[in-house]
GROMACS .gro file of C-alpha atoms in nm:
model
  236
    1UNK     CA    1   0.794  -1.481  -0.834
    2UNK     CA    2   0.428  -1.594  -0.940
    3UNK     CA    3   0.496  -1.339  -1.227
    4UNK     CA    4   0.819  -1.529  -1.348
    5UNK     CA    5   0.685  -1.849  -1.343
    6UNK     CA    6   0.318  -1.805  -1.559
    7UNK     CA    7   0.519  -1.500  -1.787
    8UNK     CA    8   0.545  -1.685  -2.145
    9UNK     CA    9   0.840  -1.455  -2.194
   10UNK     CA   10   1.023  -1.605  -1.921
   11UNK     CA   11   1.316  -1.834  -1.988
   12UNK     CA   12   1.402  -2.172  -1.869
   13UNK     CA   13   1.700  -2.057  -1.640
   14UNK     CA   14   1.484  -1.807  -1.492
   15UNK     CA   15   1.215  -2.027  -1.424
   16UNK     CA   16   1.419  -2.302  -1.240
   17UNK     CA   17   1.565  -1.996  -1.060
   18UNK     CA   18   1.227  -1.875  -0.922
   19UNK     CA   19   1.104  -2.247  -0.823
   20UNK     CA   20   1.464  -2.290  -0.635
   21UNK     CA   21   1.428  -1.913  -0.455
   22UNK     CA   22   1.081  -2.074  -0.352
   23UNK     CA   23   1.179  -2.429  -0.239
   24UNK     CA   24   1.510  -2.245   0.004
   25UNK     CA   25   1.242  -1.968   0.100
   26UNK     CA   26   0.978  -2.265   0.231
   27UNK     CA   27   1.256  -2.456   0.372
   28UNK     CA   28   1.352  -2.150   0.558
   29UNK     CA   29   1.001  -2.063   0.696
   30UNK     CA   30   0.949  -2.425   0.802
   31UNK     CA   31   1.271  -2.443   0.993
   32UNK     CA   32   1.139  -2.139   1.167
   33UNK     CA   33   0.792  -2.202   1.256
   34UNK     CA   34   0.845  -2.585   1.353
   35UNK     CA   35   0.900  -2.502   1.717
   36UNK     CA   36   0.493  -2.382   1.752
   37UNK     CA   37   0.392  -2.631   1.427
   38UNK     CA   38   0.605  -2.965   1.466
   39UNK     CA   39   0.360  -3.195   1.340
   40UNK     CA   40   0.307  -3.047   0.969
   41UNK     CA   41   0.658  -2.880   0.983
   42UNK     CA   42   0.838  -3.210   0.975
   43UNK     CA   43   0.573  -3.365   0.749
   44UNK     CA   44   0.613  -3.108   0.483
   45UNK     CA   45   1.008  -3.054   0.517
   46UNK     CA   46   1.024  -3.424   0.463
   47UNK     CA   47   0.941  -3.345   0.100
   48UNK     CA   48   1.121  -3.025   0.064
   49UNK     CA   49   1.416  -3.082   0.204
   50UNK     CA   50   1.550  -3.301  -0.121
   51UNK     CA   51   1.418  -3.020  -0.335
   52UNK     CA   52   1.634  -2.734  -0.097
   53UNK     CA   53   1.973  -2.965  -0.125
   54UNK     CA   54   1.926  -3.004   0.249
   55UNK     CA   55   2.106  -3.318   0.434
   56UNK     CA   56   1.887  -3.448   0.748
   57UNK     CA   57   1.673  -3.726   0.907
   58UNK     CA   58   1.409  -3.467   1.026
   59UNK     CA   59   1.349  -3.094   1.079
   60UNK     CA   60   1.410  -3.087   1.440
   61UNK     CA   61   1.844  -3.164   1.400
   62UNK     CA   62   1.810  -2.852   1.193
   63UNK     CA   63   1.978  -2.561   1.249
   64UNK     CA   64   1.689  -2.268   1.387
   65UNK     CA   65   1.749  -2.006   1.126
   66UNK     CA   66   1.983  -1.691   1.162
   67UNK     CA   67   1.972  -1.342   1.052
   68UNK     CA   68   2.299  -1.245   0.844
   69UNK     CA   69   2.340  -0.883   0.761
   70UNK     CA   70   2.637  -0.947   0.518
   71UNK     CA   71   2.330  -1.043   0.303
   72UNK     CA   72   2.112  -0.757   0.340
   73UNK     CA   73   2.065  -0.589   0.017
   74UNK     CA   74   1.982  -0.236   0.077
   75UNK     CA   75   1.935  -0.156  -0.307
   76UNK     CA   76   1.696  -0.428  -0.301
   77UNK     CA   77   1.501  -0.262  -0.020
   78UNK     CA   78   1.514   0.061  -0.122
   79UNK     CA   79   1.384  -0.068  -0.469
   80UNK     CA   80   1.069  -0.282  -0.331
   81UNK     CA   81   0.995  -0.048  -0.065
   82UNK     CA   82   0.971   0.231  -0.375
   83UNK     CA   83   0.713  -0.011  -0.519
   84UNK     CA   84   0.557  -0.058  -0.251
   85UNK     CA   85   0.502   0.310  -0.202
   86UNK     CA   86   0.347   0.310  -0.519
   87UNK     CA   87   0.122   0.019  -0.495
   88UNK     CA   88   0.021   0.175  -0.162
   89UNK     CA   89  -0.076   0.564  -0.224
   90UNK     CA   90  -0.281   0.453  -0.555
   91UNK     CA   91  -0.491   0.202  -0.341
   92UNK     CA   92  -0.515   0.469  -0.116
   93UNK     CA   93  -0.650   0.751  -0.378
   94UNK     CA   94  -0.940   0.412  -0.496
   95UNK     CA   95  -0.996   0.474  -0.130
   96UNK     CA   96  -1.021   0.812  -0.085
   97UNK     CA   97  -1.227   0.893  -0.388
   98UNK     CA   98  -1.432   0.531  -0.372
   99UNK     CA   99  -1.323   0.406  -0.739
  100UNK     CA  100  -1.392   0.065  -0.742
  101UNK     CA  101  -1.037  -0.168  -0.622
  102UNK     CA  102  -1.166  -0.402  -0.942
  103UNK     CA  103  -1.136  -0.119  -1.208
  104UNK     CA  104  -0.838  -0.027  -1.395
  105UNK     CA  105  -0.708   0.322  -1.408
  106UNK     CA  106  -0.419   0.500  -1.521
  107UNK     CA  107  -0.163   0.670  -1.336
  108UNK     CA  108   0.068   0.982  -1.398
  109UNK     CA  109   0.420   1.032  -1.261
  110UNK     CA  110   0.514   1.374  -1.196
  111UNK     CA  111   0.856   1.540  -1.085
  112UNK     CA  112   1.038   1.192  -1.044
  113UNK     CA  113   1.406   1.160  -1.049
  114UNK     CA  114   1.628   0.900  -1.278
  115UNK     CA  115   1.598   0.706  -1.019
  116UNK     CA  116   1.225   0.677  -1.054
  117UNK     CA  117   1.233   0.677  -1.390
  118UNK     CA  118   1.503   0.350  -1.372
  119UNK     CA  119   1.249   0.237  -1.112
  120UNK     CA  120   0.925   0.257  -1.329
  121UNK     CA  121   1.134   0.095  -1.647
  122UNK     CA  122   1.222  -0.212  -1.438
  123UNK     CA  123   0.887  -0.237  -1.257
  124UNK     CA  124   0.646  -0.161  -1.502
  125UNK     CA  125   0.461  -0.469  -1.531
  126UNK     CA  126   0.439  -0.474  -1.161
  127UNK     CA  127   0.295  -0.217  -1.103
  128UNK     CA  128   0.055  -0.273  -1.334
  129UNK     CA  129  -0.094  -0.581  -1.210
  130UNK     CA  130  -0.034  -0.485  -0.836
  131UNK     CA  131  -0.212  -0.146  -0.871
  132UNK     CA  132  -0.488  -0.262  -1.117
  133UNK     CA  133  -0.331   0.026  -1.385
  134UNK     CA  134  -0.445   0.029  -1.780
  135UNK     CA  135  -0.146   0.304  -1.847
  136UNK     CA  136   0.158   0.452  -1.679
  137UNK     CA  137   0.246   0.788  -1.816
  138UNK     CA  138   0.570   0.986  -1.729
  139UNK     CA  139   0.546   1.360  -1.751
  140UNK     CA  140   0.838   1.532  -1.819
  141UNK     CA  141   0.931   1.888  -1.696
  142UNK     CA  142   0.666   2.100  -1.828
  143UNK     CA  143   0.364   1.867  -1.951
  144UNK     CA  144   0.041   1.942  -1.797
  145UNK     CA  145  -0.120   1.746  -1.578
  146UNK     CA  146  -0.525   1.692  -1.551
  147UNK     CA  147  -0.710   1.761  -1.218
  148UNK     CA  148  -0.620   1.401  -1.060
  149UNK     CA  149  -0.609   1.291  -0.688
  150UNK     CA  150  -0.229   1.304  -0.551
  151UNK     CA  151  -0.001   1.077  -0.359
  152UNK     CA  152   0.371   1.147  -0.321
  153UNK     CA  153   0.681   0.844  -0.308
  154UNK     CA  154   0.989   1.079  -0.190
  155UNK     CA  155   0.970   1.363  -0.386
  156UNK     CA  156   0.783   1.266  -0.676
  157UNK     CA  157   0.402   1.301  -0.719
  158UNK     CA  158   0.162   1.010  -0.835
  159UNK     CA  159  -0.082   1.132  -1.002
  160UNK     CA  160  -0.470   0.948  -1.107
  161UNK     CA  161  -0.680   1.153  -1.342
  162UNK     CA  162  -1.043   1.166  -1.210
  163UNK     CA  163  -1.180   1.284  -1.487
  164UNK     CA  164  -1.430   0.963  -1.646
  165UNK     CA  165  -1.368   0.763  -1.323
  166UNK     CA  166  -1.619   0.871  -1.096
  167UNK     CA  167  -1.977   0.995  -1.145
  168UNK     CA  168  -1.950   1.376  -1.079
  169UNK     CA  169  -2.281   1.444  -0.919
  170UNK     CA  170  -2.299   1.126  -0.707
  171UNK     CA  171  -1.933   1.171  -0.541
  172UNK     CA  172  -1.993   1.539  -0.461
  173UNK     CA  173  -2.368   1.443  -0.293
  174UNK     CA  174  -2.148   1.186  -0.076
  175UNK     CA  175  -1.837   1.441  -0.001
  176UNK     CA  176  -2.128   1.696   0.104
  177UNK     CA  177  -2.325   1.410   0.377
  178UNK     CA  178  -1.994   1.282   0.473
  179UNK     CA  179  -1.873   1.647   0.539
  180UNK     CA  180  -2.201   1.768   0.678
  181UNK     CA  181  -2.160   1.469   0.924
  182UNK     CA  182  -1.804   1.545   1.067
  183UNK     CA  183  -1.917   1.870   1.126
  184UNK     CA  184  -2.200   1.794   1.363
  185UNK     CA  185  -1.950   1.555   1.515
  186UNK     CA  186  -1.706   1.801   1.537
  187UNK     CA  187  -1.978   2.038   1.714
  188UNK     CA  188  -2.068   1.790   1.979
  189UNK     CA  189  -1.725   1.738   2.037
  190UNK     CA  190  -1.661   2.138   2.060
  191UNK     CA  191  -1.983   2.142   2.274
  192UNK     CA  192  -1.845   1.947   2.568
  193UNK     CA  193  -1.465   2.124   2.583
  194UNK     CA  194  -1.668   2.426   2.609
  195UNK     CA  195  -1.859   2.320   2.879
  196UNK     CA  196  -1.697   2.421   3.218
  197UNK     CA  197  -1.859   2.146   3.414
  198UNK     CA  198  -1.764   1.860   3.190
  199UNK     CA  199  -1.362   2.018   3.177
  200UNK     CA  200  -1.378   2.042   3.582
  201UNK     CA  201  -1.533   1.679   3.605
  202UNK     CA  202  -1.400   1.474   3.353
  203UNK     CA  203  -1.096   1.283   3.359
  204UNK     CA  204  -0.772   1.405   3.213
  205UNK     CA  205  -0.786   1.137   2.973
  206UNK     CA  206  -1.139   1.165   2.894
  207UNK     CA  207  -1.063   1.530   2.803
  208UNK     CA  208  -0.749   1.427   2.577
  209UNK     CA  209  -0.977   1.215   2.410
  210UNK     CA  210  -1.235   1.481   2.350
  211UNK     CA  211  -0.936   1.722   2.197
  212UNK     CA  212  -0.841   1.410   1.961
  213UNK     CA  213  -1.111   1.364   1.839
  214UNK     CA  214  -1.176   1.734   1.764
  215UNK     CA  215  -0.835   1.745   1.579
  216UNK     CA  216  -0.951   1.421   1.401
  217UNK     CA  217  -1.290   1.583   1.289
  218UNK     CA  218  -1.096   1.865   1.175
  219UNK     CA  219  -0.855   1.700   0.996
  220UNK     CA  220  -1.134   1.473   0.819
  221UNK     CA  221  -1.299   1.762   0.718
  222UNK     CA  222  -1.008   1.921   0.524
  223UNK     CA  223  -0.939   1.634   0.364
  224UNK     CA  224  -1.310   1.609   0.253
  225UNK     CA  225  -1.326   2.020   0.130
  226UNK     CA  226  -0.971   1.903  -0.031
  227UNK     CA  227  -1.164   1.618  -0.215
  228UNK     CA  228  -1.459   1.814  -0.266
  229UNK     CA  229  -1.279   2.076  -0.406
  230UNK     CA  230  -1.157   1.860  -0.709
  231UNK     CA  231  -1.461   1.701  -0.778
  232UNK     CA  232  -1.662   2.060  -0.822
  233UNK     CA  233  -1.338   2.122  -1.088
  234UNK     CA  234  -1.400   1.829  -1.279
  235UNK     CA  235  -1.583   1.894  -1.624
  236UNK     CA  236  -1.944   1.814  -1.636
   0.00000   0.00000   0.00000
């Protein structure tokens, strides 16, 4: 919606369609909250409610909003949820492999459908901006991909080259400590399950906990090797 109204592309119609979607959208949320905020409800729906084509003296003779299914557009969710997806696993690689959240990168889409590829078409430009992306490449059936961090939406693979992103040297010295230190934790951990006295005196939960957290460690420190692993096959 913010999009539509600041694009320079955008037309007139679609412009006074985005501020009306927002004006029914706040009168909505007012009418909703007012019961727990009456005060600044009323005082702000006094003002909107001209805007939304609404008839009333005050917000509390309105109606409490309802919930209609016949209006649910599943297309719609499947579609936003899909960029969502998106949006989400790439923040999660930045995560994963510490690349700055400010810095642009590019992305690769691997093994999509048409329905991915109708997807990225219409959401481009979203996707972009959402996911702080300087390119979007689609790889058809056969192209190579470069050593990149992976994140799959359904059944297709999103893809983020590391190669230029990350200083080589400094990222593996981090994966190593970081790796180094879930195994000690992981040893301690190992150290008391092993230890008869602390398994006969312990509560059940206590020793639950301990197991967790030796799954967790485990887990933590595949995912590290995994990272680790694609860092060391990075060229120098």
């Amino acid at each position: 919606l913010f999009r539509s109204l600041n694009d320079d592309n955008a037309t007139a119609e679609a412009r006074r369609g985005t501020r009306q979607t927002l004006i029914r959208v706040l009168e909505n949320i007012l009418r909703l909250i007012h019961p727990i905020m009456p005060f600044i409800t009323e005082a702000i729906w006094q003002k909107v409610a001209a805007l939304a084509a609404v008839d009333g003296d005050t917000i509390m003779l309105q109606p409490y909003p309802a919930a209609d299914d016949q209006k649910i557009d599943q297309d719609a969710t499947n579609t936003m949820q899909w960029v969502m997806d998106v949006i989400t696993g790439i923040r999660n690689i930045r995560g994963e492999m510490d690349i700055s959240p400010a810095k642009k990168i590019p992305a690769l889409f691997q093994d999509g459908s048409k329905q991915d590829q109708q997807y990225l078409n219409d959401y481009r430009n979203y996707l972009m901006v959402l996911a702080k992306l300087d390119d979007i490449t689609w790889l058809n059936k056969g192209n190579d991909a470069p050593e990149a961090a992976t994140t799959l939406v359904g059944h297709m693979k999103v893809l983020v080259p590391l190669g230029g992103l990350i200083d080589k040297k400094a990222e593996q010295q981090r994966l190593q400590k970081e790796i180094e230190k879930n195994r000690k934790e992981l040893q301690k951990a190992k150290g008391k399950l092993s230890n008869e006295k602390f398994i006969g005196k312990a509560p059940e939960n206590i020793v639950n906990q301990e197991k967790e957290r030796v799954a967790n460690f485990e887990s933590a420190i595949a995912d590290l090797n995994g990272q680790l692993e694609k860092i060391l096959a990075l060229p120098d």
